């Protein structure tokens, strides 16, 4: 079994093939020369908003590497944009939004309506991709978690530690709740739309999970993720990715996801001891390994595969997004090692 059937069997906890499916990691385009060539001609936002280009960029890594699934080329920031806060990138790296939230009125101005219409470029891209991939490869959609999006929206971009988000949550809990509710409403429509486009799974990125104090994590992040999981079509698997240690996963599981993305600083086999299959575990090679050499990639990959030997519900992936400095020969080594593995 390979590709989409293997991915689907794994999501059900029924992969008995001896090797896990492997898919493209988020922000996967940057290390590819063919992506950088397109970036000379178009801005990131232009590419995301043009279905033909977004389709092409999504498929670039699949043309080079024999992967089992693809994640749509888009960004978590399309939701703030659809709600009224645009985004771009700073020349030196990081996110710059067109405005920041700084009072109740700025939250009230955000809109959660007409998400499907505003993000129709994503649904067109997904439909193109579903057609292109057919039964051969699985397709993933995604979004940011309400907490993670709120961090960007309050700061108006990237910021070390996102201190304003937490300060606002503590000083003005009602308006912070109102913000999370508005984001959640928009995300429910967005995920439902993606589900209709034929994705095999949806990934929710709670990338700034680690910035929220543990005693506040349910109220500020997980409660809202649980609401998303409750509201999206029941048969669609959701993968929650949180930048969290193994101990933190216990609370994340209370949101009732079908799958957990495991950060590379957590030990995936230890996570498996805590959460038996069919809870799907995804991960978790350190992205830095992709900047070393093929020999190191092979040995680090085999370590993970051996630690999850014959696991019926393991998806192979990196423990976070791939970095621009990743080497193509390292990706090749990862792909061929996983594909040749037979338990
Ligand atoms: O693999 C893919 O390309 C899938 C598409 C995808 C992107 N971003 C494209 C992208 C996905 C799934 C994301 C998720 C995303 N975006 C997250 C959650 C995952 C995580 O890393 O925790 C977050 C926090 C974002 C917001 C974002 N977008 C950041 C922090 C950055 C890096 C900005 C910087 O410092 O340069 C981006 C840019 C981005 N998103 C790129 C891509 C391909 C790189 C754009 C470029 O340099 O051309």
Coordinates of C-alpha atoms and ligand atoms in Angstrom, one line a residue:
X1 CA 0.0 0.0 0.0
X2 CA 1.3 3.5 -0.8
X3 CA 0.1 7.1 -1.1
X4 CA -3.5 8.0 -0.3
X5 CA -4.7 4.4 0.7
X6 CA -1.7 4.1 3.1
X7 CA -2.4 7.5 4.6
X8 CA -6.1 6.7 5.0
X9 CA -5.4 3.3 6.6
X10 CA -3.0 5.0 9.1
X11 CA -5.6 7.6 10.0
X12 CA -7.9 4.7 11.0
X13 CA -5.1 3.0 13.0
X14 CA -5.1 0.2 10.4
X15 CA -1.7 0.4 8.8
X16 CA -0.1 -3.0 8.8
X17 CA 2.3 -2.4 6.0
X18 CA 5.4 -2.0 8.1
X19 CA 6.2 1.5 7.1
X20 CA 4.4 4.8 7.9
X21 CA 3.2 7.3 5.3
X22 CA 5.3 10.4 4.8
X23 CA 4.1 13.8 3.7
X24 CA 5.5 17.2 2.9
X25 CA 6.1 19.4 5.9
X26 CA 4.7 22.8 6.3
X27 CA 6.5 25.8 4.8
X28 CA 8.0 23.2 2.6
X29 CA 8.5 25.3 -0.5
X30 CA 11.3 27.5 0.6
X31 CA 14.3 25.1 0.2
X32 CA 13.3 24.3 -3.4
X33 CA 14.9 26.3 -6.3
X34 CA 11.7 26.0 -8.3
X35 CA 9.8 27.7 -5.5
X36 CA 12.4 30.4 -5.2
X37 CA 12.2 31.0 -9.0
X38 CA 8.4 31.6 -8.7
X39 CA 9.0 33.9 -5.8
X40 CA 11.1 36.1 -8.1
X41 CA 8.0 36.8 -10.1
X42 CA 5.2 36.8 -7.6
X43 CA 4.8 37.7 -3.9
X44 CA 3.9 35.1 -1.4
X45 CA 0.4 36.5 -1.0
X46 CA -0.1 36.6 -4.8
X47 CA 0.8 33.0 -5.0
X48 CA -1.5 32.0 -2.2
X49 CA -4.4 33.9 -3.8
X50 CA -3.9 32.6 -7.3
X51 CA -5.2 29.0 -7.4
X52 CA -3.1 28.0 -10.4
X53 CA 0.1 29.2 -8.7
X54 CA -0.9 27.7 -5.3
X55 CA -1.7 24.4 -7.0
X56 CA 1.7 24.4 -8.7
X57 CA 3.6 25.3 -5.5
X58 CA 1.8 22.5 -3.6
X59 CA 2.7 20.0 -6.2
X60 CA 6.4 21.0 -6.5
X61 CA 7.8 18.8 -3.7
X62 CA 5.7 15.9 -5.0
X63 CA 7.2 16.1 -8.4
X64 CA 10.7 15.8 -6.9
X65 CA 10.0 13.3 -4.1
X66 CA 7.8 10.3 -3.7
X67 CA 5.6 11.5 -0.9
X68 CA 2.3 10.0 0.2
X69 CA 0.4 13.2 0.9
X70 CA 0.5 16.9 0.2
X71 CA -0.5 19.9 2.3
X72 CA -2.1 22.8 0.4
X73 CA 0.1 25.9 -0.1
X74 CA -1.6 28.6 1.9
X75 CA -1.0 30.2 5.3
X76 CA -2.7 30.3 8.7
X77 CA -2.9 34.1 8.2
X78 CA -5.5 33.9 5.5
X79 CA -8.1 33.9 8.3
X80 CA -7.1 37.2 9.9
X81 CA -6.9 38.6 6.4
X82 CA -10.5 37.5 5.6
X83 CA -11.5 39.0 9.0
X84 CA -10.0 42.4 8.1
X85 CA -6.3 42.2 9.1
X86 CA -4.0 41.7 6.1
X87 CA -0.5 40.2 6.3
X88 CA 2.8 40.3 4.6
X89 CA 6.4 39.4 5.4
X90 CA 9.1 41.7 6.8
X91 CA 12.2 41.8 4.5
X92 CA 14.3 40.6 7.5
X93 CA 11.9 37.7 8.2
X94 CA 8.7 37.4 10.3
X95 CA 5.1 38.5 9.8
X96 CA 3.9 42.1 9.4
X97 CA 0.1 42.6 9.5
X98 CA -1.6 45.7 8.1
X99 CA -3.0 46.6 11.6
X100 CA -2.9 45.4 15.2
X101 CA -5.8 45.0 17.6
X102 CA -5.5 47.4 20.5
X103 CA -9.0 48.0 21.9
X104 CA -12.5 46.6 22.0
X105 CA -13.5 48.6 18.9
X106 CA -10.8 46.9 16.8
X107 CA -12.1 43.5 17.8
X108 CA -15.7 44.6 17.0
X109 CA -14.5 45.7 13.5
X110 CA -13.4 42.2 12.7
X111 CA -15.9 40.1 10.8
X112 CA -16.4 36.4 10.8
X113 CA -18.9 36.4 8.0
X114 CA -18.6 35.4 4.3
X115 CA -15.4 33.4 5.0
X116 CA -16.2 30.9 2.2
X117 CA -16.6 33.7 -0.3
X118 CA -13.5 35.5 0.8
X119 CA -11.4 32.4 0.8
X120 CA -12.8 30.9 -2.4
X121 CA -9.2 31.0 -3.7
X122 CA -8.4 28.3 -1.1
X123 CA -11.4 26.1 -2.1
X124 CA -10.5 26.4 -5.8
X125 CA -6.9 25.4 -5.1
X126 CA -8.1 22.4 -3.0
X127 CA -10.5 21.3 -5.7
X128 CA -7.7 21.5 -8.3
X129 CA -5.4 19.5 -6.0
X130 CA -8.0 16.9 -5.3
X131 CA -8.4 16.3 -9.0
X132 CA -4.6 16.3 -9.7
X133 CA -3.8 13.9 -6.8
X134 CA -6.8 11.6 -7.3
X135 CA -6.3 8.3 -5.4
X136 CA -2.5 8.6 -5.7
X137 CA -1.7 11.0 -2.9
X138 CA -3.6 12.2 0.2
X139 CA -4.4 15.9 0.6
X140 CA -4.3 17.9 3.8
X141 CA -6.0 21.2 4.6
X142 CA -5.1 23.3 7.7
X143 CA -5.6 26.4 9.8
X144 CA -4.0 28.1 12.8
X145 CA -5.6 27.6 16.3
X146 CA -7.6 30.6 17.7
X147 CA -4.9 31.2 20.3
X148 CA -2.1 31.2 17.8
X149 CA -4.0 33.5 15.4
X150 CA -4.9 35.8 18.3
X151 CA -1.2 36.1 19.1
X152 CA -0.4 37.5 15.6
X153 CA -3.5 39.6 15.5
X154 CA -2.9 41.4 18.8
X155 CA 0.8 42.0 18.1
X156 CA 0.2 43.0 14.5
X157 CA 2.8 40.5 13.4
X158 CA 5.6 38.3 14.7
X159 CA 6.9 39.3 18.2
X160 CA 9.3 37.6 20.6
X161 CA 7.1 35.7 23.1
X162 CA 3.9 37.6 22.0
X163 CA 3.7 39.3 25.4
X164 CA 0.7 41.5 24.5
X165 CA -1.6 38.6 23.8
X166 CA -1.2 37.2 27.2
X167 CA -1.4 40.6 28.9
X168 CA -4.7 41.3 27.1
X169 CA -6.1 37.9 28.1
X170 CA -5.3 38.7 31.7
X171 CA -6.4 42.3 31.8
X172 CA -9.5 42.1 29.6
X173 CA -10.7 38.6 29.7
X174 CA -14.1 39.4 28.2
X175 CA -12.8 41.1 25.1
X176 CA -10.2 38.4 24.6
X177 CA -12.9 35.8 24.8
X178 CA -14.9 37.8 22.2
X179 CA -11.8 37.7 19.9
X180 CA -11.3 34.0 20.3
X181 CA -15.0 33.4 19.7
X182 CA -14.9 35.4 16.5
X183 CA -11.8 33.6 15.2
X184 CA -13.4 30.3 16.1
X185 CA -16.6 31.1 14.2
X186 CA -14.5 32.0 11.1
X187 CA -12.5 28.8 11.4
X188 CA -15.6 26.6 11.7
X189 CA -16.7 27.9 8.3
X190 CA -13.3 27.6 6.9
X191 CA -12.7 24.0 8.0
X192 CA -16.1 23.0 6.9
X193 CA -15.4 24.5 3.5
X194 CA -12.1 22.6 3.3
X195 CA -13.8 19.4 4.2
X196 CA -16.2 19.8 1.3
X197 CA -13.2 20.1 -1.1
X198 CA -12.2 16.5 -0.4
X199 CA -9.3 16.8 2.0
X200 CA -8.3 13.6 3.7
X201 CA -7.4 15.3 7.0
X202 CA -7.1 18.8 8.5
X203 CA -4.3 20.0 10.6
X204 CA -4.7 22.7 13.3
X205 CA -1.5 24.4 14.2
X206 CA -1.3 25.6 17.8
X207 CA 2.2 26.9 17.1
X208 CA 2.3 29.2 20.1
X209 CA 0.9 26.7 22.5
X210 CA 4.1 26.9 24.5
X211 CA 3.7 30.6 25.2
X212 CA 0.5 30.1 27.1
X213 CA 0.9 29.3 30.9
X214 CA -0.1 25.7 31.6
X215 CA -2.8 26.8 34.0
X216 CA -4.5 28.9 31.3
X217 CA -4.0 26.6 28.4
X218 CA -7.5 25.1 28.4
X219 CA -9.3 28.5 28.6
X220 CA -7.2 30.3 26.2
X221 CA -6.4 27.6 23.6
X222 CA -7.7 24.1 24.0
X223 CA -11.3 24.9 24.8
X224 CA -11.6 26.6 21.4
X225 CA -9.8 23.8 19.6
X226 CA -12.3 21.4 21.2
X227 CA -15.1 23.5 19.8
X228 CA -13.6 23.3 16.3
X229 CA -13.3 19.6 16.6
X230 CA -16.9 19.3 17.7
X231 CA -18.2 21.4 14.8
X232 CA -16.4 20.1 11.8
X233 CA -17.8 17.1 9.9
X234 CA -17.5 14.1 12.2
X235 CA -15.8 11.8 9.8
X236 CA -12.9 14.1 8.9
X237 CA -9.7 13.4 10.9
X238 CA -8.1 16.4 12.6
X239 CA -4.4 16.5 13.5
X240 CA -3.6 18.9 16.3
X241 CA 0.0 20.2 16.2
X242 CA 1.1 21.9 19.4
X243 CA 4.6 22.9 20.3
X244 CA 4.3 20.9 23.6
X245 CA 6.3 18.4 25.7
X246 CA 4.9 14.9 26.2
X247 CA 3.4 15.9 29.5
X248 CA 1.4 18.6 27.8
X249 CA -0.2 16.2 25.4
X250 CA -2.5 14.8 28.1
X251 CA -4.5 17.9 28.1
X252 CA -4.5 18.3 24.4
X253 CA -6.0 14.9 24.0
X254 CA -9.0 16.2 26.0
X255 CA -10.0 18.1 22.9
X256 CA -10.7 14.7 21.3
X257 CA -8.6 14.8 18.1
X258 CA -7.9 11.7 16.0
X259 CA -4.3 12.7 15.6
X260 CA -1.5 14.5 17.4
X261 CA 1.5 16.2 15.7
X262 CA 4.5 15.7 17.9
X263 CA 7.2 18.4 18.3
X264 CA 10.7 17.2 17.8
X265 CA 11.7 18.0 21.4
X266 CA 9.1 15.5 22.6
X267 CA 9.8 11.7 22.4
X268 CA 7.2 10.1 20.1
X269 CA 7.6 6.6 21.5
X270 CA 6.9 8.0 25.0
X271 CA 3.8 9.7 23.6
X272 CA 2.7 6.3 22.2
X273 CA 3.1 4.7 25.6
X274 CA 0.7 7.2 27.0
X275 CA -1.8 7.1 24.1
X276 CA -2.3 3.8 22.4
X277 CA -3.5 3.5 18.8
X278 CA -5.8 4.3 17.2
X279 CA -4.8 7.8 18.3
X280 CA -2.6 8.7 15.4
X281 CA 0.8 10.2 16.1
X282 CA 2.6 12.3 13.6
X283 CA 6.3 13.2 13.6
X284 CA 8.9 13.9 14.6
X285 CA 12.3 14.2 13.0
X286 CA 14.2 17.4 14.1
X287 CA 14.1 19.8 11.1
X288 CA 17.7 20.7 11.8
X289 CA 18.7 17.2 10.7
X290 CA 17.6 18.2 7.1
X291 CA 20.5 20.7 7.1
X292 CA 23.2 18.1 7.9
X293 CA 24.0 15.3 5.5
X294 CA 22.2 12.2 4.1
X295 CA 24.1 9.8 6.4
X296 CA 22.8 11.7 9.5
X297 CA 19.3 11.9 8.1
X298 CA 19.3 8.1 7.5
X299 CA 20.4 7.3 11.0
X300 CA 18.1 9.8 12.7
X301 CA 15.1 8.6 10.6
X302 CA 15.8 5.0 11.3
X303 CA 15.9 5.8 15.1
X304 CA 12.3 7.2 14.9
X305 CA 11.1 4.4 12.6
X306 CA 12.5 1.7 14.9
X307 CA 11.0 3.4 18.0
X308 CA 7.6 3.2 16.3
X309 CA 8.1 -0.2 14.6
X310 CA 4.9 -1.7 13.2
X311 CA 2.8 1.0 14.7
X312 CA -0.5 1.0 12.9
X313 CA -1.2 4.7 13.4
X314 CA 2.1 6.6 12.9
X315 CA 2.6 9.2 10.2
X316 CA 6.2 10.1 9.5
X317 CA 6.9 13.9 9.4
X318 CA 9.2 16.5 10.8
X319 CA 8.7 17.8 14.3
X320 CA 8.1 21.3 13.0
X321 CA 8.3 23.2 9.6
X322 CA 11.2 22.5 7.3
X323 CA 13.8 25.3 7.2
X324 CA 15.0 27.2 4.2
X325 CA 18.4 25.7 4.7
X326 CA 17.2 22.1 4.3
X327 CA 19.2 20.2 1.6
X328 CA 17.6 18.4 -1.3
X329 CA 19.8 15.4 -0.8
X330 CA 18.6 15.2 2.8
X331 CA 15.0 15.2 1.7
X332 CA 15.9 12.4 -0.8
X333 CA 17.5 10.4 2.0
X334 CA 14.5 10.9 4.3
X335 CA 12.1 9.7 1.5
X336 CA 14.1 6.7 0.4
X337 CA 14.7 5.6 4.0
X338 CA 11.0 5.7 4.9
X339 CA 10.0 4.0 1.7
X340 CA 12.5 1.2 2.1
X341 CA 11.6 0.6 5.7
X342 CA 9.7 -2.6 6.3
X343 CA 9.4 -2.9 10.1
Ligands
LIG1 O1 4.3 23.1 3.3 C1 3.7 24.1 3.0 O2 4.2 25.0 2.2 C2 2.2 24.3 3.4 C3 1.7 25.6 3.6 C4 2.0 26.3 4.9 C5 2.7 27.6 5.0 N1 2.6 28.0 6.2 C6 3.3 28.3 3.8 C7 4.4 29.2 4.1 C8 1.6 26.0 6.2 C9 0.9 24.8 6.7 C10 2.0 27.1 7.0 C11 1.6 27.2 8.5 C12 2.0 28.3 9.2 N2 2.2 29.6 8.8 C13 2.2 28.3 10.6 C14 2.0 27.1 11.5 C15 3.1 26.1 11.4 C16 4.3 26.5 12.3 O3 5.4 26.8 11.6 O4 4.2 26.4 13.5 C17 2.6 29.6 11.1 C18 2.9 30.0 12.5 C19 2.6 30.4 9.9 C20 2.9 31.8 9.8 C21 4.1 32.0 9.0 N3 4.1 32.0 7.6 C22 5.4 32.2 9.5 C23 5.9 32.3 10.9 C24 6.2 32.3 8.3 C25 7.7 32.5 8.3 C26 8.0 34.0 8.1 C27 9.5 34.2 8.1 O5 10.0 34.5 9.1 O6 10.0 34.2 7.0 C28 5.4 32.1 7.2 C29 5.8 32.1 5.8 C30 5.5 30.9 5.0 N4 4.3 30.2 5.0 C31 6.3 30.4 4.0 C32 5.6 29.4 3.4 C33 6.0 28.5 2.2 C34 7.7 31.0 3.6 C35 7.5 32.1 2.6 C36 8.7 32.4 1.9 O7 9.8 32.6 2.5 O8 8.7 32.4 0.7

